[in-house]
mmCIF file of C-alpha atoms and ligand atoms in Angstrom:
data_model
loop_
_atom_site.group_PDB
_atom_site.id
_atom_site.type_symbol
_atom_site.label_atom_id
_atom_site.label_comp_id
_atom_site.label_asym_id
_atom_site.label_seq_id
_atom_site.Cartn_x
_atom_site.Cartn_y
_atom_site.Cartn_z
ATOM 1 C CA MET A 1 139.245 110.657 101.254
ATOM 2 C CA ASP A 2 141.013 113.310 99.206
ATOM 3 C CA PHE A 3 138.314 115.914 98.513
ATOM 4 C CA SER A 4 140.622 118.040 96.386
ATOM 5 C CA LEU A 5 141.217 115.021 94.116
ATOM 6 C CA ILE A 6 137.475 114.383 93.883
ATOM 7 C CA ASP A 7 136.831 118.010 93.011
ATOM 8 C CA PHE A 8 139.700 118.079 90.491
ATOM 9 C CA VAL A 9 138.475 114.953 88.691
ATOM 10 C CA ARG A 10 134.793 115.947 88.672
ATOM 11 C CA ARG A 11 135.419 119.257 86.953
ATOM 12 C CA LEU A 12 137.793 117.983 84.266
ATOM 13 C CA PRO A 13 136.010 117.758 80.892
ATOM 14 C CA LYS A 14 135.911 114.118 79.823
ATOM 15 C CA ALA A 15 135.060 111.803 76.956
ATOM 16 C CA GLU A 16 133.590 108.394 77.748
ATOM 17 C CA LEU A 17 134.405 105.827 75.051
ATOM 18 C CA HIS A 18 133.587 102.494 76.666
ATOM 19 C CA LEU A 19 130.057 102.455 78.008
ATOM 20 C CA HIS A 20 127.428 99.793 77.397
ATOM 21 C CA ILE A 21 124.093 101.553 77.635
ATOM 22 C CA GLU A 22 122.483 98.322 78.888
ATOM 23 C CA GLY A 23 125.077 98.391 81.676
ATOM 24 C CA THR A 24 123.689 101.666 83.031
ATOM 25 C CA LEU A 25 120.438 99.993 84.120
ATOM 26 C CA GLU A 26 120.296 100.813 87.827
ATOM 27 C CA PRO A 27 118.300 98.409 90.053
ATOM 28 C CA GLU A 28 115.699 101.116 90.779
ATOM 29 C CA MET A 29 115.026 101.514 87.061
ATOM 30 C CA MET A 30 115.038 97.740 86.602
ATOM 31 C CA PHE A 31 112.145 97.579 89.071
ATOM 32 C CA SER A 32 110.235 100.500 87.623
ATOM 33 C CA LEU A 33 110.515 99.175 84.041
ATOM 34 C CA ALA A 34 109.542 95.664 85.174
ATOM 35 C CA GLN A 35 106.448 97.121 86.779
ATOM 36 C CA ARG A 36 105.628 99.271 83.740
ATOM 37 C CA ASN A 37 105.938 96.238 81.472
ATOM 38 C CA GLY A 38 104.130 93.787 83.765
ATOM 39 C CA LEU A 39 107.182 91.608 84.418
ATOM 40 C CA ILE A 40 108.131 89.779 87.606
ATOM 41 C CA LEU A 41 111.811 90.029 88.552
ATOM 42 C CA PRO A 42 113.575 87.172 90.309
ATOM 43 C CA TYR A 43 114.509 89.631 93.108
ATOM 44 C CA ALA A 44 112.344 90.909 95.991
ATOM 45 C CA SER A 45 114.003 94.316 96.379
ATOM 46 C CA VAL A 46 116.598 96.759 95.062
ATOM 47 C CA ASP A 47 118.921 95.652 97.887
ATOM 48 C CA GLU A 48 118.547 92.037 96.829
ATOM 49 C CA VAL A 49 119.508 92.991 93.267
ATOM 50 C CA ARG A 50 122.649 94.772 94.488
ATOM 51 C CA GLU A 51 123.411 91.760 96.682
ATOM 52 C CA ALA A 52 123.383 89.571 93.547
ATOM 53 C CA TYR A 53 126.121 91.711 91.954
ATOM 54 C CA ARG A 54 129.000 89.561 93.164
ATOM 55 C CA PHE A 55 130.841 88.341 90.121
ATOM 56 C CA SER A 56 133.691 85.866 89.772
ATOM 57 C CA ASP A 57 134.488 86.536 86.111
ATOM 58 C CA LEU A 58 133.081 88.087 82.936
ATOM 59 C CA GLN A 59 130.581 85.281 82.241
ATOM 60 C CA SER A 60 129.100 85.373 85.748
ATOM 61 C CA PHE A 61 128.392 89.068 85.147
ATOM 62 C CA LEU A 62 127.046 88.612 81.618
ATOM 63 C CA ASP A 63 124.459 86.080 82.847
ATOM 64 C CA VAL A 64 123.006 88.675 85.258
ATOM 65 C CA TYR A 65 123.378 91.544 82.777
ATOM 66 C CA TYR A 66 121.505 89.825 79.917
ATOM 67 C CA ALA A 67 118.730 88.776 82.332
ATOM 68 C CA GLY A 68 118.389 92.380 83.575
ATOM 69 C CA ALA A 69 118.185 93.754 80.028
ATOM 70 C CA ALA A 70 114.914 91.845 79.557
ATOM 71 C CA VAL A 71 113.003 94.722 81.225
ATOM 72 C CA LEU A 72 113.879 96.937 78.219
ATOM 73 C CA GLN A 73 110.954 96.539 75.862
ATOM 74 C CA THR A 74 109.634 99.816 74.479
ATOM 75 C CA GLU A 75 111.140 102.892 72.834
ATOM 76 C CA GLN A 76 110.333 104.820 76.024
ATOM 77 C CA ASP A 77 112.336 102.279 78.070
ATOM 78 C CA PHE A 78 115.434 102.823 75.911
ATOM 79 C CA PHE A 79 114.875 106.573 76.002
ATOM 80 C CA ASP A 80 114.590 106.655 79.814
ATOM 81 C CA LEU A 81 117.649 104.437 80.247
ATOM 82 C CA THR A 82 119.740 106.629 77.966
ATOM 83 C CA MET A 83 118.543 109.926 79.438
ATOM 84 C CA ALA A 84 119.341 108.701 82.973
ATOM 85 C CA TYR A 85 122.892 107.887 81.838
ATOM 86 C CA VAL A 86 123.303 111.257 80.137
ATOM 87 C CA CYS A 87 122.280 113.091 83.330
ATOM 88 C CA ARG A 88 124.858 111.177 85.372
ATOM 89 C CA ALA A 89 127.508 111.766 82.714
ATOM 90 C CA ILE A 90 126.832 115.509 82.654
ATOM 91 C CA ALA A 91 127.225 115.596 86.451
ATOM 92 C CA ASP A 92 130.728 114.142 85.873
ATOM 93 C CA ASP A 93 131.472 116.784 83.213
ATOM 94 C CA VAL A 94 131.429 114.252 80.382
ATOM 95 C CA ARG A 95 131.264 116.333 77.191
ATOM 96 C CA HIS A 96 131.148 113.440 74.742
ATOM 97 C CA ALA A 97 130.127 109.788 75.052
ATOM 98 C CA GLU A 98 130.303 106.921 72.571
ATOM 99 C CA LEU A 99 127.644 104.434 73.615
ATOM 100 C CA PHE A 100 127.820 100.723 72.891
ATOM 101 C CA PHE A 101 124.529 98.967 72.365
ATOM 102 C CA ASP A 102 123.776 95.282 71.792
ATOM 103 C CA PRO A 103 120.821 94.873 69.378
ATOM 104 C CA GLN A 104 121.013 91.077 69.488
ATOM 105 C CA THR A 105 120.186 91.088 73.210
ATOM 106 C CA HIS A 106 116.896 92.758 72.329
ATOM 107 C CA THR A 107 115.957 91.332 68.927
ATOM 108 C CA ALA A 108 116.312 87.824 70.435
ATOM 109 C CA ARG A 109 113.361 88.836 72.686
ATOM 110 C CA ASN A 110 111.385 90.115 69.690
ATOM 111 C CA VAL A 111 112.079 93.775 70.444
ATOM 112 C CA PRO A 112 112.415 95.368 66.981
ATOM 113 C CA ILE A 113 115.804 96.882 66.216
ATOM 114 C CA GLU A 114 113.938 100.083 65.204
ATOM 115 C CA THR A 115 112.702 100.409 68.818
ATOM 116 C CA VAL A 116 116.256 100.146 70.169
ATOM 117 C CA PHE A 117 117.638 102.765 67.773
ATOM 118 C CA ALA A 118 114.718 105.154 68.218
ATOM 119 C CA GLY A 119 114.816 105.120 72.028
ATOM 120 C CA ILE A 120 118.569 105.571 72.414
ATOM 121 C CA ALA A 121 118.895 108.120 69.608
ATOM 122 C CA GLY A 122 115.843 110.061 70.792
ATOM 123 C CA ALA A 123 117.450 110.652 74.177
ATOM 124 C CA LEU A 124 120.859 111.489 72.680
ATOM 125 C CA ARG A 125 119.335 114.038 70.308
ATOM 126 C CA GLN A 126 117.362 115.643 73.108
ATOM 127 C CA ALA A 127 120.522 115.766 75.232
ATOM 128 C CA ARG A 128 122.360 117.447 72.367
ATOM 129 C CA SER A 129 119.720 120.125 71.912
ATOM 130 C CA ASP A 130 118.955 120.687 75.622
ATOM 131 C CA TYR A 131 122.446 120.386 77.133
ATOM 132 C CA GLY A 132 124.933 120.492 74.243
ATOM 133 C CA PHE A 133 125.885 116.894 75.108
ATOM 134 C CA SER A 134 127.795 115.251 72.260
ATOM 135 C CA SER A 135 127.480 111.536 71.544
ATOM 136 C CA ARG A 136 127.813 108.688 69.084
ATOM 137 C CA MET A 137 126.419 105.149 68.926
ATOM 138 C CA ILE A 138 128.489 102.009 68.333
ATOM 139 C CA LEU A 139 126.581 98.838 67.471
ATOM 140 C CA CYS A 140 128.250 95.830 69.077
ATOM 141 C CA PHE A 141 128.051 92.248 67.879
ATOM 142 C CA LEU A 142 127.787 89.571 70.559
ATOM 143 C CA ARG A 143 130.821 87.366 70.091
ATOM 144 C CA HIS A 144 129.306 84.295 71.796
ATOM 145 C CA LEU A 145 126.860 84.138 68.874
ATOM 146 C CA SER A 146 127.765 83.178 65.298
ATOM 147 C CA GLU A 147 129.177 85.413 62.598
ATOM 148 C CA GLU A 148 126.056 84.611 60.590
ATOM 149 C CA ASP A 149 123.960 86.156 63.373
ATOM 150 C CA ALA A 150 126.223 89.246 63.333
ATOM 151 C CA PHE A 151 125.770 89.574 59.539
ATOM 152 C CA ALA A 152 121.982 89.320 59.984
ATOM 153 C CA THR A 153 122.098 92.067 62.638
ATOM 154 C CA LEU A 154 124.146 94.357 60.412
ATOM 155 C CA ASP A 155 121.734 93.732 57.534
ATOM 156 C CA GLU A 156 118.777 94.519 59.789
ATOM 157 C CA ALA A 157 120.374 97.759 60.987
ATOM 158 C CA LEU A 158 121.610 99.067 57.631
ATOM 159 C CA PRO A 159 118.222 100.401 56.432
ATOM 160 C CA LEU A 160 118.316 102.688 59.517
ATOM 161 C CA ARG A 161 121.726 104.100 58.717
ATOM 162 C CA ALA A 162 120.611 107.269 56.965
ATOM 163 C CA GLU A 163 118.060 108.109 59.664
ATOM 164 C CA TYR A 164 120.741 107.847 62.363
ATOM 165 C CA ALA A 165 123.739 109.111 60.382
ATOM 166 C CA ASP A 166 124.410 111.810 62.993
ATOM 167 C CA LEU A 167 124.926 109.173 65.703
ATOM 168 C CA TRP A 168 125.655 105.662 64.465
ATOM 169 C CA VAL A 169 129.315 105.764 63.436
ATOM 170 C CA GLY A 170 130.792 102.409 64.286
ATOM 171 C CA VAL A 171 130.641 98.744 65.133
ATOM 172 C CA GLY A 172 132.246 96.839 67.991
ATOM 173 C CA LEU A 173 132.585 93.364 69.464
ATOM 174 C CA ASP A 174 131.645 92.393 73.014
ATOM 175 C CA SER A 175 130.337 89.583 75.296
ATOM 176 C CA GLY A 176 132.199 86.424 76.367
ATOM 177 C CA GLU A 177 135.736 86.740 75.059
ATOM 178 C CA VAL A 178 137.592 83.503 75.739
ATOM 179 C CA GLY A 179 136.912 80.951 73.008
ATOM 180 C CA ASN A 180 135.504 83.634 70.678
ATOM 181 C CA PRO A 181 138.557 85.169 68.978
ATOM 182 C CA PRO A 182 138.288 88.180 66.660
ATOM 183 C CA GLU A 183 139.004 86.016 63.603
ATOM 184 C CA LYS A 184 135.526 84.469 64.018
ATOM 185 C CA PHE A 185 134.128 87.841 62.841
ATOM 186 C CA ALA A 186 136.588 88.671 60.042
ATOM 187 C CA GLY A 187 133.890 88.742 57.353
ATOM 188 C CA VAL A 188 131.333 90.943 59.058
ATOM 189 C CA PHE A 189 133.964 93.470 60.139
ATOM 190 C CA ALA A 190 135.340 93.558 56.582
ATOM 191 C CA LYS A 191 131.850 94.413 55.382
ATOM 192 C CA ALA A 192 131.401 97.086 58.079
ATOM 193 C CA ARG A 193 134.755 98.625 57.109
ATOM 194 C CA GLU A 194 133.821 98.688 53.429
ATOM 195 C CA LEU A 195 130.651 100.512 54.412
ATOM 196 C CA GLY A 196 132.746 103.153 56.161
ATOM 197 C CA PHE A 197 132.039 102.308 59.809
ATOM 198 C CA ARG A 198 134.609 103.006 62.514
ATOM 199 C CA ILE A 199 135.866 99.827 64.165
ATOM 200 C CA VAL A 200 136.460 98.971 67.827
ATOM 201 C CA ALA A 201 136.659 95.633 69.639
ATOM 202 C CA HIS A 202 136.892 94.271 73.153
ATOM 203 C CA ALA A 203 140.175 92.385 73.379
ATOM 204 C CA GLY A 204 142.579 91.394 76.125
ATOM 205 C CA GLU A 205 140.025 91.773 78.915
ATOM 206 C CA GLU A 206 140.137 88.076 79.790
ATOM 207 C CA GLY A 207 141.472 86.838 76.455
ATOM 208 C CA PRO A 208 145.186 86.539 75.602
ATOM 209 C CA PRO A 209 147.333 89.129 73.789
ATOM 210 C CA SER A 210 146.835 87.167 70.547
ATOM 211 C CA TYR A 211 143.211 88.417 70.604
ATOM 212 C CA ILE A 212 144.511 92.000 70.626
ATOM 213 C CA HIS A 213 146.722 91.199 67.628
ATOM 214 C CA GLY A 214 143.655 89.639 65.967
ATOM 215 C CA ALA A 215 141.491 92.688 66.687
ATOM 216 C CA LEU A 216 144.144 94.971 65.150
ATOM 217 C CA ASP A 217 145.222 92.840 62.199
ATOM 218 C CA THR A 218 142.040 91.017 61.224
ATOM 219 C CA LEU A 219 139.269 93.374 62.323
ATOM 220 C CA ARG A 220 141.453 96.522 61.890
ATOM 221 C CA ALA A 221 140.198 97.896 65.176
ATOM 222 C CA GLU A 222 141.054 101.565 65.713
ATOM 223 C CA ARG A 223 140.683 101.274 69.486
ATOM 224 C CA ILE A 224 140.980 98.314 71.826
ATOM 225 C CA ASP A 225 138.375 98.017 74.558
ATOM 226 C CA HIS A 226 140.141 96.974 77.788
ATOM 227 C CA GLY A 227 143.431 95.621 76.381
ATOM 228 C CA VAL A 228 144.863 95.159 79.867
ATOM 229 C CA ARG A 229 146.483 91.840 78.956
ATOM 230 C CA SER A 230 148.695 93.595 76.378
ATOM 231 C CA GLU A 231 151.246 93.867 79.187
ATOM 232 C CA GLU A 232 152.073 90.186 78.704
ATOM 233 C CA ASP A 233 153.473 90.832 75.212
ATOM 234 C CA PRO A 234 156.322 93.376 75.061
ATOM 235 C CA GLU A 235 156.267 93.496 71.263
ATOM 236 C CA LEU A 236 152.554 94.306 71.332
ATOM 237 C CA MET A 237 153.201 97.018 73.925
ATOM 238 C CA ARG A 238 155.728 98.649 71.594
ATOM 239 C CA ARG A 239 153.272 98.460 68.710
ATOM 240 C CA LEU A 240 150.380 99.966 70.686
ATOM 241 C CA ALA A 241 152.618 102.845 71.775
ATOM 242 C CA LEU A 242 154.094 103.420 68.307
ATOM 243 C CA GLU A 243 150.723 103.331 66.533
ATOM 244 C CA LYS A 244 149.033 105.311 69.308
ATOM 245 C CA ILE A 245 146.233 102.752 69.571
ATOM 246 C CA PRO A 246 143.872 103.888 72.330
ATOM 247 C CA LEU A 247 142.970 101.453 75.102
ATOM 248 C CA THR A 248 139.601 102.077 76.732
ATOM 249 C CA VAL A 249 140.412 100.834 80.215
ATOM 250 C CA CYS A 250 137.695 100.316 82.861
ATOM 251 C CA PRO A 251 139.304 99.901 86.297
ATOM 252 C CA LEU A 252 136.193 99.214 88.410
ATOM 253 C CA SER A 253 134.988 96.688 85.840
ATOM 254 C CA ASN A 254 138.311 94.845 86.024
ATOM 255 C CA LEU A 255 138.088 94.844 89.814
ATOM 256 C CA LYS A 256 134.466 93.613 89.952
ATOM 257 C CA LEU A 257 135.113 90.881 87.375
ATOM 258 C CA CYS A 258 138.234 89.704 89.215
ATOM 259 C CA VAL A 259 140.597 90.570 86.351
ATOM 260 C CA VAL A 260 142.633 92.159 89.165
ATOM 261 C CA PRO A 261 142.378 91.273 92.863
ATOM 262 C CA HIS A 262 142.798 94.898 93.980
ATOM 263 C CA LEU A 263 142.989 98.250 92.188
ATOM 264 C CA ARG A 264 146.528 98.636 93.600
ATOM 265 C CA GLU A 265 147.480 95.789 91.280
ATOM 266 C CA HIS A 266 145.870 97.280 88.188
ATOM 267 C CA ASN A 267 148.381 97.838 85.363
ATOM 268 C CA LEU A 268 146.744 101.065 84.111
ATOM 269 C CA ALA A 269 149.582 103.252 85.425
ATOM 270 C CA LYS A 270 152.172 100.902 83.952
ATOM 271 C CA LEU A 271 150.471 100.974 80.542
ATOM 272 C CA LEU A 272 150.244 104.766 80.681
ATOM 273 C CA ARG A 273 153.876 105.162 81.756
ATOM 274 C CA SER A 274 154.918 102.850 78.905
ATOM 275 C CA GLY A 275 153.537 105.458 76.516
ATOM 276 C CA LEU A 276 150.207 103.817 75.669
ATOM 277 C CA ARG A 277 147.147 105.948 74.950
ATOM 278 C CA VAL A 278 145.192 104.877 78.041
ATOM 279 C CA THR A 279 141.687 106.217 78.651
ATOM 280 C CA ILE A 280 139.433 105.642 81.690
ATOM 281 C CA ASN A 281 135.791 104.615 81.305
ATOM 282 C CA SER A 282 133.007 102.965 83.268
ATOM 283 C CA ASP A 283 131.930 99.972 81.078
ATOM 284 C CA ASP A 284 128.754 98.915 82.967
ATOM 285 C CA PRO A 285 128.565 101.412 85.825
ATOM 286 C CA ALA A 286 125.250 100.240 87.330
ATOM 287 C CA TYR A 287 126.821 96.820 87.881
ATOM 288 C CA PHE A 288 130.375 97.786 88.802
ATOM 289 C CA GLY A 289 129.795 100.427 91.447
ATOM 290 C CA GLY A 290 130.764 103.686 89.792
ATOM 291 C CA TYR A 291 130.485 106.048 86.856
ATOM 292 C CA ILE A 292 133.434 107.649 85.078
ATOM 293 C CA SER A 293 134.571 110.018 87.840
ATOM 294 C CA ALA A 294 134.527 107.176 90.375
ATOM 295 C CA ASN A 295 136.732 105.179 88.001
ATOM 296 C CA PHE A 296 139.200 108.089 87.706
ATOM 297 C CA ILE A 297 139.220 108.797 91.452
ATOM 298 C CA GLN A 298 139.600 105.232 92.671
ATOM 299 C CA ALA A 299 142.278 104.434 90.090
ATOM 300 C CA ALA A 300 144.138 107.667 90.892
ATOM 301 C CA GLU A 301 144.093 106.906 94.638
ATOM 302 C CA ALA A 302 145.091 103.259 94.308
ATOM 303 C CA LEU A 303 147.859 103.892 91.765
ATOM 304 C CA ALA A 304 149.076 107.293 92.994
ATOM 305 C CA LEU A 305 148.457 108.927 89.632
ATOM 306 C CA SER A 306 149.784 112.481 89.449
ATOM 307 C CA ARG A 307 147.561 115.402 88.434
ATOM 308 C CA ASP A 308 149.420 115.538 85.126
ATOM 309 C CA GLU A 309 148.733 111.867 84.537
ATOM 310 C CA ILE A 310 145.031 112.317 85.325
ATOM 311 C CA VAL A 311 144.869 115.170 82.812
ATOM 312 C CA GLN A 312 146.770 113.072 80.245
ATOM 313 C CA ILE A 313 144.186 110.291 80.604
ATOM 314 C CA ALA A 314 141.319 112.765 80.141
ATOM 315 C CA ARG A 315 143.190 114.213 77.126
ATOM 316 C CA ASN A 316 143.584 110.717 75.648
ATOM 317 C CA GLY A 317 139.801 110.320 75.761
ATOM 318 C CA PHE A 318 139.334 113.325 73.488
ATOM 319 C CA LEU A 319 142.256 112.280 71.262
ATOM 320 C CA ALA A 320 140.635 108.867 70.762
ATOM 321 C CA ALA A 321 137.077 110.103 70.150
ATOM 322 C CA PHE A 322 135.404 109.680 66.740
ATOM 323 C CA VAL A 323 134.823 113.412 66.194
ATOM 324 C CA THR A 324 136.185 116.155 63.944
ATOM 325 C CA ASP A 325 139.533 117.745 64.781
ATOM 326 C CA ASP A 326 137.836 121.129 65.180
ATOM 327 C CA GLN A 327 135.509 119.755 67.844
ATOM 328 C CA ARG A 328 138.397 117.925 69.516
ATOM 329 C CA SER A 329 140.444 121.145 69.730
ATOM 330 C CA LEU A 330 137.629 122.965 71.510
ATOM 331 C CA TRP A 331 137.388 120.290 74.203
ATOM 332 C CA LEU A 332 141.172 120.073 74.587
ATOM 333 C CA ARG A 333 141.283 123.827 75.149
ATOM 334 C CA ASP A 334 138.568 123.504 77.829
ATOM 335 C CA LEU A 335 140.508 120.658 79.400
ATOM 336 C CA ASP A 336 143.721 122.690 79.575
ATOM 337 C CA ARG A 337 141.815 125.550 81.145
ATOM 338 C CA ALA A 338 140.165 123.321 83.770
ATOM 339 C CA ALA A 339 143.483 121.621 84.551
ATOM 340 C CA SER A 340 145.225 124.943 85.161
ATOM 341 C CA LEU A 341 142.657 126.295 87.651
HETATM 342 N N1 LIG B 401 129.251 93.541 77.622
HETATM 343 C C1 LIG B 401 129.006 94.394 78.603
HETATM 344 N N2 LIG B 401 130.097 94.583 79.356
HETATM 345 C C2 LIG B 401 131.076 93.814 78.816
HETATM 346 C C3 LIG B 401 132.428 93.587 79.124
HETATM 347 N N3 LIG B 401 133.041 94.168 80.149
HETATM 348 N N4 LIG B 401 133.122 92.731 78.353
HETATM 349 C C4 LIG B 401 132.529 92.127 77.322
HETATM 350 N N5 LIG B 401 131.260 92.304 76.986
HETATM 351 C C5 LIG B 401 130.532 93.147 77.728
HETATM 352 ZN ZN1 LIG B 402 132.824 96.597 77.779
#
């Protein structure tokens, strides 16, 4: 184990841009929330939960992940979940995080969308005032559901927009990718764009490069979440580099979901060295075995990333963040300082 690498990574200021807040539900919290809410889990112990985290693909993970999210019922539950993530992120010197959240996972269980917003935003606002932690919220539509359902979710959330204007800046697209191309959501993303929301979308995690084209051309995504299959399309690679489209790559996620058999075979370094704006993120860290620093460290070790490349990836995170240029400059200055120590 290279302790100097661990130390170097931990103290680099970072931005996390691909993080599902529901994916930060650690087994210990799953048990404590189940108890608080009078629910019985289908697991006898925390160890048994971790034992169940053996996934063969994205869907095998999503089945476990949506079942686990059922313990989230009250505003306090969403607050506690979010605050626990923030504390871990601060320990990794994350300065800014853009959190995905999936309202449909909760409204389908009759949890009001107001409860979801209030709990997550309450923790993020407290983190801002107590620790100076910067954040944004990105509402994701579940792509295995219909576009009509996505429209209904947007309509349900819109009355909350003014109350959460400091945090809720964008919409995204997640859940089972294959068979649910971006074009299925053309209408609802057009509406979100007209309303002035920032746009991101998962694409090219398991789905083909054509889904990345669809996310860019039809949804007008400003960032691509994952995007690792772009490598299969040289023309797309040139476009992503030329247009500086950020890819929010999640190495441990790709490993756990068998997108790659080993981190040594991850194409992150190849994408970076082809001039793409690659960032590193943790996706669903409670399920995939590591938060953002663990993703940096394990990718750096497996792919022999240089210190300069590690700093470039951290820099890309700030370059791709939905913040003002003044704020961005302050973090980039801090990053340069930390990198030169
Ligand atoms: N929801 C949570 N994690 C996801 C992932 N990696 N891909 C698609 N949807 C998700
Ligand atoms: Zn994701």
